[in-house]
Coordinates of C-alpha atoms and ligand atoms in Angstrom, one line a residue:
M205 CA 29.6 -12.8 -11.7
T206 CA 27.5 -16.0 -12.3
I207 CA 25.3 -17.2 -9.4
N208 CA 27.3 -20.5 -8.9
S209 CA 30.8 -19.0 -8.7
A210 CA 29.3 -16.4 -6.2
V211 CA 27.4 -19.0 -4.0
N212 CA 30.6 -20.8 -3.3
K213 CA 31.7 -17.6 -1.6
L214 CA 28.6 -17.8 0.9
S215 CA 29.6 -19.0 4.4
G216 CA 28.4 -22.4 5.3
K217 CA 27.0 -23.4 1.7
R218 CA 28.2 -26.5 0.0
K219 CA 29.5 -26.1 -3.6
G220 CA 26.4 -25.6 -5.9
E221 CA 23.9 -25.2 -3.0
R222 CA 21.6 -22.0 -3.9
P223 CA 21.7 -18.9 -1.8
K224 CA 18.5 -18.5 0.2
V225 CA 16.7 -15.1 0.9
L226 CA 14.1 -14.7 3.7
L227 CA 11.4 -11.9 2.9
I228 CA 9.5 -10.5 5.8
Q229 CA 6.2 -8.7 5.9
P230 CA 6.6 -7.2 9.3
P231 CA 3.7 -6.7 11.9
I232 CA 2.1 -3.4 12.3
H233 CA 2.0 -1.3 15.3
D234 CA -0.9 1.3 15.2
F235 CA -4.1 2.5 17.1
A236 CA -6.3 0.9 14.5
L237 CA -5.9 -1.4 11.4
Y238 CA -8.1 -2.8 9.0
D239 CA -7.1 -5.1 6.1
H240 CA -8.4 -3.1 3.1
Y241 CA -6.3 -5.1 0.7
L242 CA -3.1 -4.8 2.4
K243 CA -0.7 -6.9 0.8
P244 CA 3.0 -6.9 0.5
Y245 CA 2.8 -6.4 -3.3
G246 CA 6.5 -5.2 -3.7
L247 CA 8.1 -7.8 -1.6
L248 CA 6.0 -10.6 -3.5
R249 CA 7.4 -9.2 -6.8
L250 CA 10.9 -9.4 -5.3
A251 CA 10.1 -13.1 -4.1
S252 CA 9.0 -13.9 -7.5
F253 CA 12.2 -12.4 -9.1
F254 CA 14.6 -14.3 -6.7
T255 CA 12.8 -17.5 -7.3
Q256 CA 13.2 -17.1 -11.2
S257 CA 16.8 -16.2 -10.6
D258 CA 17.3 -19.7 -8.9
W259 CA 17.5 -18.4 -5.3
D260 CA 15.7 -20.4 -2.5
V261 CA 13.0 -18.3 -1.2
E262 CA 11.2 -18.2 2.0
F263 CA 8.5 -15.8 3.0
L264 CA 7.4 -14.8 6.5
D265 CA 3.9 -13.2 6.6
C266 CA 3.6 -11.6 10.0
L267 CA 0.2 -10.4 9.0
D268 CA -1.1 -14.0 8.1
Y269 CA -4.6 -14.0 9.9
R270 CA -4.7 -17.9 9.7
E271 CA -1.4 -18.7 11.5
P272 CA -2.6 -21.7 13.7
E273 CA -0.8 -20.9 17.0
S274 CA -1.8 -17.5 16.8
V275 CA -5.5 -18.3 16.1
D276 CA -5.3 -20.7 19.2
M277 CA -4.0 -17.8 21.3
L278 CA -5.6 -14.8 19.8
N279 CA -8.9 -16.3 18.2
S280 CA -9.6 -16.1 14.5
P281 CA -9.8 -12.5 13.2
R282 CA -13.3 -11.6 11.5
R283 CA -12.9 -11.7 7.8
K284 CA -15.3 -10.7 5.1
A285 CA -16.3 -12.5 1.8
D286 CA -15.0 -9.5 -0.3
G287 CA -11.4 -10.4 1.0
S288 CA -11.2 -7.5 3.7
G289 CA -11.1 -8.1 7.5
K290 CA -9.3 -7.8 10.6
F291 CA -5.8 -9.1 11.7
F292 CA -4.6 -10.7 15.0
R293 CA -4.5 -7.7 17.5
T294 CA -2.5 -7.6 20.8
P295 CA -2.7 -4.3 22.7
V296 CA 0.8 -3.0 23.5
E297 CA 1.9 0.2 25.5
N298 CA 1.6 3.4 23.7
P299 CA 5.2 4.6 23.0
L300 CA 4.1 8.1 23.2
K301 CA 2.6 7.8 26.6
D302 CA 2.6 11.7 27.3
K303 CA 0.3 12.1 24.3
P304 CA -3.1 10.9 25.6
I305 CA -4.9 9.4 22.5
P306 CA -8.5 8.2 23.0
R307 CA -7.5 4.7 21.5
R308 CA -5.3 1.6 22.6
F309 CA -2.1 1.3 20.8
A310 CA -1.6 -2.4 19.4
R311 CA 0.6 -4.7 17.7
Y312 CA -1.2 -6.5 14.8
G313 CA 0.3 -9.7 13.5
I314 CA 1.3 -13.3 14.4
L315 CA 2.4 -14.0 17.9
P316 CA 6.4 -12.9 18.4
S317 CA 7.1 -16.5 19.4
V318 CA 6.0 -17.8 16.2
M319 CA 7.8 -15.1 14.3
E320 CA 11.1 -16.1 16.1
R321 CA 10.8 -19.7 15.5
R322 CA 10.1 -19.3 11.8
I323 CA 13.2 -16.9 11.5
A324 CA 15.4 -19.1 13.4
A325 CA 14.1 -22.2 11.3
A326 CA 14.9 -20.3 7.8
V327 CA 18.6 -20.1 8.0
P328 CA 18.9 -17.5 5.2
D329 CA 21.9 -15.8 3.6
L330 CA 20.0 -12.6 3.1
V331 CA 17.1 -11.0 4.8
L332 CA 14.8 -8.5 3.1
V333 CA 12.1 -6.7 5.2
T334 CA 9.4 -4.6 3.5
S335 CA 7.7 -1.3 4.8
G336 CA 4.5 0.5 4.4
M337 CA 3.5 3.7 6.1
T338 CA 6.2 5.7 7.7
Y339 CA 4.3 5.6 11.1
W340 CA 4.5 1.8 10.8
Y341 CA 8.3 1.9 11.3
R342 CA 8.0 0.1 15.0
G343 CA 7.0 -3.2 13.1
V344 CA 10.1 -3.0 10.9
A345 CA 12.3 -2.4 13.9
E346 CA 10.8 -5.4 15.7
A347 CA 11.5 -7.7 12.6
V348 CA 15.0 -6.3 12.2
R349 CA 15.6 -7.0 16.0
R350 CA 14.1 -10.5 15.9
V351 CA 16.3 -11.3 12.9
R352 CA 19.4 -10.0 14.7
K353 CA 18.7 -12.4 17.6
S354 CA 19.1 -15.4 15.4
Y355 CA 21.7 -14.0 13.0
P356 CA 23.8 -11.2 14.3
H357 CA 26.0 -11.2 11.1
I358 CA 23.5 -12.0 8.3
P359 CA 22.8 -8.8 5.9
V360 CA 19.4 -7.3 6.5
A361 CA 18.0 -4.7 4.0
V362 CA 14.8 -2.8 4.3
G363 CA 12.8 -1.4 1.4
G364 CA 9.3 -0.1 0.4
I365 CA 7.7 3.1 1.3
Y366 CA 9.0 4.0 4.7
A367 CA 12.5 3.0 3.8
S368 CA 12.3 5.2 0.5
L369 CA 10.8 8.2 2.1
M370 CA 13.0 8.1 5.4
P371 CA 16.0 6.0 4.6
D372 CA 18.4 7.6 7.4
H373 CA 15.8 7.2 10.1
C374 CA 15.4 3.6 8.9
E375 CA 19.0 2.8 9.1
N376 CA 19.6 4.5 12.4
V377 CA 16.4 3.6 14.2
C378 CA 15.5 0.2 12.9
G379 CA 19.1 -0.8 12.7
A380 CA 18.9 -2.1 9.0
D381 CA 22.2 -2.6 7.2
A382 CA 20.8 -0.6 4.2
A383 CA 17.5 1.2 3.5
I384 CA 17.0 0.6 -0.1
I385 CA 15.5 3.6 -1.9
G386 CA 12.8 3.1 -4.5
D387 CA 12.1 0.2 -6.9
A388 CA 14.4 -2.9 -6.2
L389 CA 13.5 -4.0 -9.9
V390 CA 14.1 -1.8 -12.8
A391 CA 13.6 -2.5 -16.5
S392 CA 16.9 -2.7 -18.3
G393 CA 17.2 -3.5 -22.0
G394 CA 13.6 -5.0 -22.0
R395 CA 14.3 -7.2 -19.1
M396 CA 14.0 -7.0 -15.5
A397 CA 17.1 -6.5 -13.3
V398 CA 18.0 -5.4 -9.8
S399 CA 18.5 -1.8 -9.2
E400 CA 21.9 -0.3 -8.8
P401 CA 21.5 0.5 -5.0
F402 CA 20.4 -3.0 -4.3
A403 CA 23.0 -4.6 -6.2
S404 CA 25.8 -2.4 -4.7
F405 CA 24.2 -3.6 -1.4
L406 CA 24.3 -7.2 -2.3
R407 CA 27.8 -7.0 -3.7
K408 CA 29.2 -5.2 -0.6
S409 CA 27.4 -8.1 1.4
G410 CA 29.5 -10.7 -0.5
L411 CA 26.2 -12.0 -2.2
P412 CA 25.5 -12.8 -5.6
V413 CA 23.3 -10.3 -7.5
P414 CA 20.4 -12.2 -8.7
I415 CA 19.8 -12.4 -12.5
L416 CA 16.8 -14.0 -14.4
G417 CA 17.3 -17.5 -15.5
S418 CA 18.6 -18.9 -18.8
E419 CA 15.1 -18.9 -20.4
E420 CA 15.4 -15.1 -20.9
R421 CA 12.2 -13.6 -20.3
L422 CA 11.3 -10.8 -22.3
L423 CA 9.2 -8.5 -20.0
D424 CA 7.0 -6.1 -22.2
T425 CA 5.7 -4.0 -19.2
G426 CA 9.1 -4.0 -17.5
R427 CA 8.1 -6.1 -14.5
P428 CA 7.6 -9.6 -13.8
T429 CA 4.3 -11.2 -13.0
I430 CA 3.9 -12.3 -9.5
S431 CA 4.6 -15.9 -9.6
P432 CA 1.5 -17.5 -8.5
L433 CA 3.2 -20.8 -7.6
L434 CA 5.0 -19.0 -4.8
L435 CA 3.0 -18.2 -1.8
P436 CA -0.7 -18.8 -3.1
R437 CA -1.9 -18.5 0.5
V438 CA -1.3 -14.7 0.5
W439 CA -3.5 -14.4 -2.4
D440 CA -6.4 -16.6 -1.0
S441 CA -8.6 -13.5 0.3
A442 CA -7.8 -11.2 -2.6
G443 CA -5.3 -10.5 -5.4
I444 CA -3.7 -7.2 -6.3
I445 CA -3.4 -5.9 -9.8
R446 CA -1.2 -2.8 -10.6
M447 CA -1.4 -2.2 -14.2
N448 CA 0.4 1.0 -14.5
R449 CA 3.1 2.6 -12.0
G450 CA 3.3 6.4 -11.0
C451 CA 1.0 9.4 -11.6
P452 CA 1.0 12.2 -14.0
F453 CA -0.2 14.5 -11.2
N454 CA 1.8 15.9 -8.4
C455 CA -0.6 16.9 -5.7
D456 CA 0.8 18.8 -2.7
Y457 CA -0.3 16.1 -0.1
C458 CA 1.0 13.0 -1.9
A459 CA 4.5 11.5 -2.3
S460 CA 3.8 9.5 -5.5
R461 CA 6.4 11.5 -7.4
R462 CA 9.0 10.6 -4.8
I463 CA 8.2 6.8 -4.9
S464 CA 8.1 6.5 -8.7
E465 CA 8.8 9.5 -11.0
G466 CA 6.2 10.3 -13.5
F467 CA 3.7 7.7 -15.1
H468 CA 4.8 4.4 -16.5
P469 CA 2.2 2.7 -18.7
G470 CA 1.7 -1.2 -18.2
D471 CA -0.2 -3.4 -20.3
G472 CA -3.7 -4.8 -20.2
R473 CA -2.9 -8.2 -21.4
D474 CA 0.0 -8.5 -18.9
A475 CA -2.4 -7.4 -16.0
F476 CA -4.9 -10.0 -17.2
E477 CA -2.7 -12.6 -17.3
S478 CA -1.2 -12.1 -13.8
M479 CA -4.7 -11.9 -12.4
M480 CA -5.8 -15.1 -14.1
A481 CA -2.5 -16.7 -12.7
I482 CA -3.4 -15.8 -9.3
H483 CA -6.9 -16.9 -9.5
H484 CA -5.9 -20.3 -11.1
Y485 CA -3.5 -21.0 -8.1
S486 CA -5.3 -19.4 -5.1
G487 CA -9.0 -19.5 -6.4
T488 CA -9.7 -16.0 -5.2
R489 CA -12.2 -14.0 -7.1
N490 CA -11.6 -10.7 -5.5
F491 CA -9.2 -8.3 -6.9
A492 CA -8.1 -4.8 -5.8
F493 CA -6.0 -2.3 -8.0
Y494 CA -2.9 -0.6 -6.6
D495 CA -2.8 1.9 -9.4
D496 CA -2.3 5.6 -8.6
A497 CA -3.6 6.7 -11.8
L498 CA -5.9 3.7 -13.3
L499 CA -7.8 5.7 -15.7
Y500 CA -5.1 7.8 -17.1
K501 CA -4.8 6.9 -20.9
K502 CA -7.7 4.5 -20.2
G503 CA -8.5 3.9 -23.9
E504 CA -4.9 2.3 -24.4
L505 CA -4.5 0.7 -21.0
F506 CA -7.7 0.0 -18.6
H507 CA -10.1 -0.5 -21.4
P508 CA -8.3 -3.5 -23.2
F509 CA -8.0 -5.0 -19.7
L510 CA -11.7 -4.4 -19.0
R511 CA -12.8 -6.0 -22.5
M512 CA -10.7 -9.0 -21.8
V513 CA -12.4 -9.6 -18.5
I514 CA -15.9 -9.2 -19.9
A515 CA -15.1 -11.5 -23.0
A516 CA -14.0 -14.2 -20.5
Q517 CA -17.3 -14.0 -18.5
L518 CA -15.4 -13.9 -15.4
D519 CA -17.5 -13.7 -12.2
F520 CA -14.8 -11.6 -10.3
N521 CA -15.2 -8.8 -7.9
F522 CA -12.9 -5.7 -8.4
Y523 CA -12.2 -3.0 -6.0
T524 CA -10.4 0.4 -6.1
P525 CA -9.3 1.1 -2.5
N526 CA -6.8 3.6 -3.7
A527 CA -9.5 5.5 -5.6
V528 CA -9.6 6.7 -9.2
H529 CA -9.5 10.0 -10.9
L530 CA -12.9 11.8 -11.4
K531 CA -11.4 13.7 -14.3
Y532 CA -10.9 10.7 -16.4
L533 CA -14.1 9.1 -15.6
D534 CA -16.7 8.7 -18.5
G535 CA -19.9 6.8 -19.5
E536 CA -17.8 4.2 -21.6
T537 CA -15.5 3.5 -18.5
A538 CA -18.2 3.4 -16.0
D539 CA -20.1 0.9 -18.3
L540 CA -17.2 -1.5 -18.9
M541 CA -16.4 -1.3 -15.1
V542 CA -19.9 -2.5 -14.1
R543 CA -19.9 -5.2 -16.9
A544 CA -16.5 -6.5 -15.6
G545 CA -17.4 -7.0 -12.1
F546 CA -16.5 -3.8 -10.2
R547 CA -18.5 -3.9 -6.9
E548 CA -17.8 -0.4 -5.7
I549 CA -15.9 2.7 -7.0
R550 CA -13.9 4.9 -4.9
L551 CA -13.1 8.4 -6.1
G552 CA -10.4 11.0 -5.2
Y553 CA -12.9 13.8 -4.8
E554 CA -10.8 15.7 -2.0
S555 CA -12.8 18.9 -1.8
A556 CA -15.7 20.7 -3.2
S557 CA -13.8 23.9 -3.4
E558 CA -12.5 25.0 -6.7
E559 CA -9.7 27.1 -5.1
F560 CA -8.6 24.1 -3.2
H561 CA -8.0 22.0 -6.5
R562 CA -6.4 25.1 -8.1
K563 CA -4.1 25.5 -5.2
R564 CA -3.5 21.9 -4.1
D565 CA -3.7 19.4 -6.9
G566 CA -5.3 20.6 -10.2
K567 CA -6.8 17.1 -10.9
F568 CA -10.4 17.8 -10.9
D569 CA -13.0 20.6 -11.6
P570 CA -15.6 20.0 -8.7
A571 CA -18.3 21.7 -10.9
S572 CA -18.3 18.5 -12.9
F573 CA -18.8 16.4 -9.8
P574 CA -22.8 15.9 -10.0
G575 CA -22.6 15.0 -13.7
K576 CA -20.0 12.3 -13.0
I577 CA -22.0 10.7 -10.4
E578 CA -25.0 10.7 -12.6
T579 CA -22.8 9.0 -15.2
L580 CA -22.0 6.1 -12.7
R581 CA -25.5 5.8 -11.6
E582 CA -26.5 5.5 -15.3
A583 CA -24.0 2.8 -15.7
G584 CA -25.3 0.8 -12.9
F585 CA -23.4 1.8 -9.7
S586 CA -25.8 2.2 -6.8
P587 CA -24.9 5.5 -4.9
V588 CA -23.9 3.4 -1.7
D589 CA -21.4 1.7 -4.0
I590 CA -19.9 4.9 -5.1
R591 CA -17.6 6.1 -2.3
V592 CA -15.7 9.7 -2.5
Y593 CA -12.6 10.6 -0.4
I594 CA -12.7 13.9 1.2
L595 CA -9.4 15.3 2.7
A596 CA -9.5 16.8 6.1
G597 CA -6.8 18.1 8.2
L598 CA -4.3 19.7 5.6
P599 CA -2.1 22.6 7.1
G600 CA -4.2 25.7 7.3
Q601 CA -7.2 24.1 6.1
R602 CA -10.7 25.4 7.9
W603 CA -13.3 22.9 9.2
E604 CA -15.8 24.7 7.5
D605 CA -14.5 23.9 4.1
V606 CA -14.5 20.2 4.8
E607 CA -18.0 20.4 6.0
K608 CA -19.2 22.1 3.0
S609 CA -17.7 19.4 0.8
V610 CA -19.2 16.7 2.9
R611 CA -22.6 18.3 2.6
F612 CA -22.2 18.9 -1.2
A613 CA -21.1 15.3 -1.8
K614 CA -24.1 14.1 0.5
K615 CA -26.6 15.8 -1.7
T616 CA -25.7 13.2 -4.5
G617 CA -26.4 10.3 -2.2
V618 CA -22.8 8.8 -2.5
S619 CA -21.0 7.2 0.4
I620 CA -18.2 9.4 2.0
S621 CA -14.9 8.7 3.6
L622 CA -13.0 11.3 5.5
S623 CA -9.5 11.0 4.5
E624 CA -7.7 12.2 7.3
Y625 CA -4.4 13.8 6.3
S626 CA -1.1 12.2 7.2
P627 CA 1.9 14.2 6.3
V628 CA 4.2 12.4 4.1
P629 CA 7.9 13.0 3.9
G630 CA 8.9 14.1 0.4
S631 CA 5.6 15.3 -0.5
P632 CA 5.5 19.1 -1.7
M633 CA 3.5 19.9 1.4
W634 CA 6.1 18.3 3.8
E635 CA 7.9 21.5 4.9
E636 CA 4.8 23.4 5.3
S637 CA 3.2 20.6 7.4
C638 CA 6.4 20.5 9.7
R639 CA 6.1 24.1 10.2
A640 CA 2.3 24.0 11.1
S641 CA 2.6 20.9 13.4
V642 CA 3.0 21.3 17.2
F643 CA 4.6 17.6 16.8
P644 CA 8.2 17.1 15.7
L645 CA 7.3 15.3 12.5
K646 CA 10.9 15.2 11.2
D647 CA 12.2 13.2 14.3
E648 CA 9.2 11.0 15.1
P649 CA 7.3 9.3 12.4
L650 CA 4.6 8.1 14.7
Y651 CA 3.2 11.6 14.6
H652 CA 2.5 11.0 10.7
N653 CA -0.3 9.1 11.9
N654 CA -3.6 10.7 11.2
T655 CA -4.8 9.5 14.7
F656 CA -2.7 12.3 16.2
F657 CA -4.6 14.9 14.0
P658 CA -1.1 16.5 13.5
M659 CA -2.4 19.6 11.7
E660 CA -4.9 20.6 14.4
W661 CA -5.0 24.6 14.8
E662 CA -7.7 27.0 16.1
G663 CA -9.3 27.0 12.8
F664 CA -9.8 23.2 12.8
T665 CA -9.9 21.7 16.2
R666 CA -10.4 17.9 17.2
E667 CA -14.0 18.7 18.2
A668 CA -14.6 20.1 14.9
L669 CA -13.2 16.9 13.2
E670 CA -15.5 14.7 15.3
K671 CA -18.6 17.0 14.3
I672 CA -17.6 16.5 10.8
K673 CA -17.2 12.7 11.3
R674 CA -20.7 12.5 12.7
L675 CA -22.1 14.3 9.8
T676 CA -20.4 12.0 7.4
R677 CA -22.2 9.0 9.2
S678 CA -25.7 10.7 9.5
K679 CA -28.4 10.1 7.0
T680 CA -29.2 14.0 6.8
S681 CA -27.5 16.1 4.4
Ligands
LIG809 C1 -2.0 0.8 -2.0 C2 -1.9 2.0 -1.1 C3 -2.8 2.1 -0.2 C4 -3.9 0.8 0.2 C5 -3.2 -0.3 0.7 C6 -2.3 0.2 1.9 C7 -0.9 -0.7 1.7 N1 -0.5 -1.5 0.8 O1 -0.2 -0.5 2.7 C8 -4.8 1.7 1.0 C9 -5.8 2.2 0.0 C10 -5.5 1.0 2.0 C11 -4.1 2.9 1.5 C12 -4.5 3.6 2.6 C13 -3.9 4.6 3.0 N2 -2.8 5.2 2.5 CO1 -1.8 4.5 1.1 N3 -1.0 3.9 -0.4 C14 -1.1 3.1 -1.3 C15 0.1 3.1 -2.5 C16 -0.7 3.7 -3.7 C17 0.9 2.0 -2.9 C18 1.5 1.3 -1.6 C19 2.0 0.0 -2.1 O2 1.7 -1.2 -1.5 N4 2.8 -0.2 -3.1 C20 3.4 -1.3 -3.6 C21 5.0 -1.2 -3.6 C22 5.6 -1.4 -2.1 O3 5.3 -2.2 -4.5 P1 6.4 -1.9 -5.7 O4 6.6 -0.6 -5.9 O5 6.4 -3.0 -6.7 O6 7.7 -2.3 -4.7 C23 9.2 -2.0 -5.1 C24 9.7 -1.2 -4.2 O7 8.8 -0.7 -3.1 C25 10.8 -1.9 -3.6 N5 10.6 -2.8 -2.3 C26 9.5 -3.1 -1.6 N6 9.6 -3.7 -0.5 C27 11.0 -3.8 -0.5 C28 11.8 -4.6 0.4 C29 13.2 -4.5 0.1 C30 14.1 -5.2 1.2 C31 13.8 -4.0 -1.0 C32 15.1 -4.1 -1.3 C33 13.0 -3.3 -1.8 C34 11.5 -3.3 -1.6 O8 11.2 -2.9 -4.5 C35 9.8 -3.3 -5.1 C36 10.1 -3.9 -6.4 O9 10.6 -3.1 -7.4 C37 1.0 4.3 -1.9 C38 1.6 5.3 -3.0 C39 2.6 4.8 -4.0 N7 2.6 5.3 -5.1 O10 3.2 4.0 -3.6 C40 0.2 4.8 -0.9 C41 0.8 5.6 0.4 C42 1.8 4.5 1.1 N8 -0.4 5.7 1.3 C43 -0.4 6.7 2.0 C44 -1.4 7.2 2.9 C45 -1.4 8.6 3.4 C46 -2.5 6.4 3.2 C47 -3.4 6.7 4.2 C48 -3.2 7.3 5.5 C49 -4.6 7.7 3.6 C50 -5.7 8.3 4.5 N9 -5.4 9.5 4.8 O11 -6.6 7.6 4.8 C51 -4.2 5.4 4.3 C52 -3.8 4.6 5.8 C53 -4.0 3.2 5.6 C54 -3.9 2.4 6.8 N10 -3.9 2.8 8.0 O12 -3.9 1.3 6.8 C55 0.9 7.5 1.8 C56 2.0 7.1 2.8 C57 1.8 8.0 4.1 C58 2.9 7.7 5.0 N11 2.9 8.6 6.2 O13 3.8 6.8 5.1 C59 1.3 7.0 0.4 C60 2.9 7.0 0.2 C61 0.7 7.8 -0.6 C62 0.9 9.3 -0.4 N12 -0.3 10.2 0.0 O14 1.8 10.0 -0.6 N13 -3.0 3.0 0.8
LIG810 S1 -3.0 12.1 -4.8 FE1 -3.4 10.6 -6.3 S2 -3.5 12.1 -8.3 FE2 -2.4 13.2 -6.6 S3 -0.2 12.9 -7.2 FE3 -0.9 11.2 -5.5 S4 -1.6 9.5 -6.6 FE4 -1.3 11.1 -8.2

């Protein structure tokens, strides 16, 4: 079916008029939220695809921290030069009132009245809402509810992480017409196309399935670059780069496999060009990587990218909020990263225990840790700019193990972030987590939030967690 013949079927459209999609990054309801390069990357890829396929596209960013009316009412959130910062915050009632948590629950995002006005003005034929953490579903539900208020009969689909991990919950509780699992865009015969579940939803809704325009783009890495002409404002503070998709590991505590099966290599030149396009149109010099396995096969993938950046003499700042694999780190990579402009490096260390890694992830030999840190220091990373993630609160984990890991890492002088465990549906450890938790994790995703410390037990109490947090912050080892 061509777009034009299908467009004629759209209600209220004049012949030849293009269909319109409204893409929504919903607000977030949580106990705390910091913008650590939190961008609606997947939704913006969709925006780019729909634009290239001749649809009209409108984007509603409910996390836009510069929205003027919200600034007037809620004051400007504090932002940092590195592109991170706060969002608008409005305290709201804790939906789980019977579970006292020493933190206020809040809604992060633009004013609801602005959101509703923007939705009402859009007049779309289709609404697409993205989703992040499973425990952020209330923001998704809010977006769907406000869309329904203006358009009771327009098709609404939700995609992204929560929709992929809990599709039934998403359809039943958020009221979406469909939760689309996984990538909405897939490589097909060297080109990009809409996935079958998404295409089937569009057909059922009487909408045309978008296809790329006539200038047939061959997409070597199987993904379109994010159209920089569209929505440059989103990228003003920082751009996102994702060179490769997926991860070769299958750690017990992670759902990467469920989100994208296996490792799909990208291409250094394509990543470089996407980045330059974002810089050209938005002016940003901050870039964060969303890769799950940035250093895997680095000689073929990451190194060429870094060499292009160095040759172009760009004064850019690079960040790895999602951490990189210690296993694949070596002197050459560290040296290239420093020369390219990496301001900090975050590492997936998780634990100092050999047994932990043997049992839970197999991704790293902790005996090599001091040597890896030395390599980074020799390359020019200062210890405060080396940050290691240590996992805390896995089912059955004892607090002493975590304390030992923190003390061991501290000896090297690096910065430490406690990564408090969030049980993830679809991860190998999910069923074990459900059995170990006093909370009904399967019924209520809010309990996946690590603020609830869902795996608390007598071997690891909240008091012990607080003690370790203090140790992490203290100057002594
Ligand atoms: C980048 C990232 C982060 C970043 C940024 C966060 C963010 N963007 O939300 C940082 C480093 C800050 C982070 C932090 C954390 N993260 Co994180 N993170 C990720 C990661 C690697 C990518 C998420 C992402 O944005 N992907 C981009 C996607 C959406 O783009 P895409 O694939 O191109 O999109 C396609 C599809 O998704 C789909 N699609 C997307 N939207 C839509 C909409 C519609 C309508 C349709 C049809 C399709 C569609 O189509 C797109 C095109 O094909 C995932 C793991 C993963 N592999 O996905 C974990 C993940 C989401 N994180 C996770 C966790 C546990 C955390 C932490 C709690 C870790 C910790 N213990 O501290 C923290 C909490 C953060 C917080 N409170 O803010 C878990 C989820 C937990 C949960 N219960 O939901 C994941 C799944 C990893 C895991 N462990 O399994 N994270
Ligand atoms: S935790 Fe990291 S290494 Fe392990 S599967 Fe997830 S993305 Fe891969």
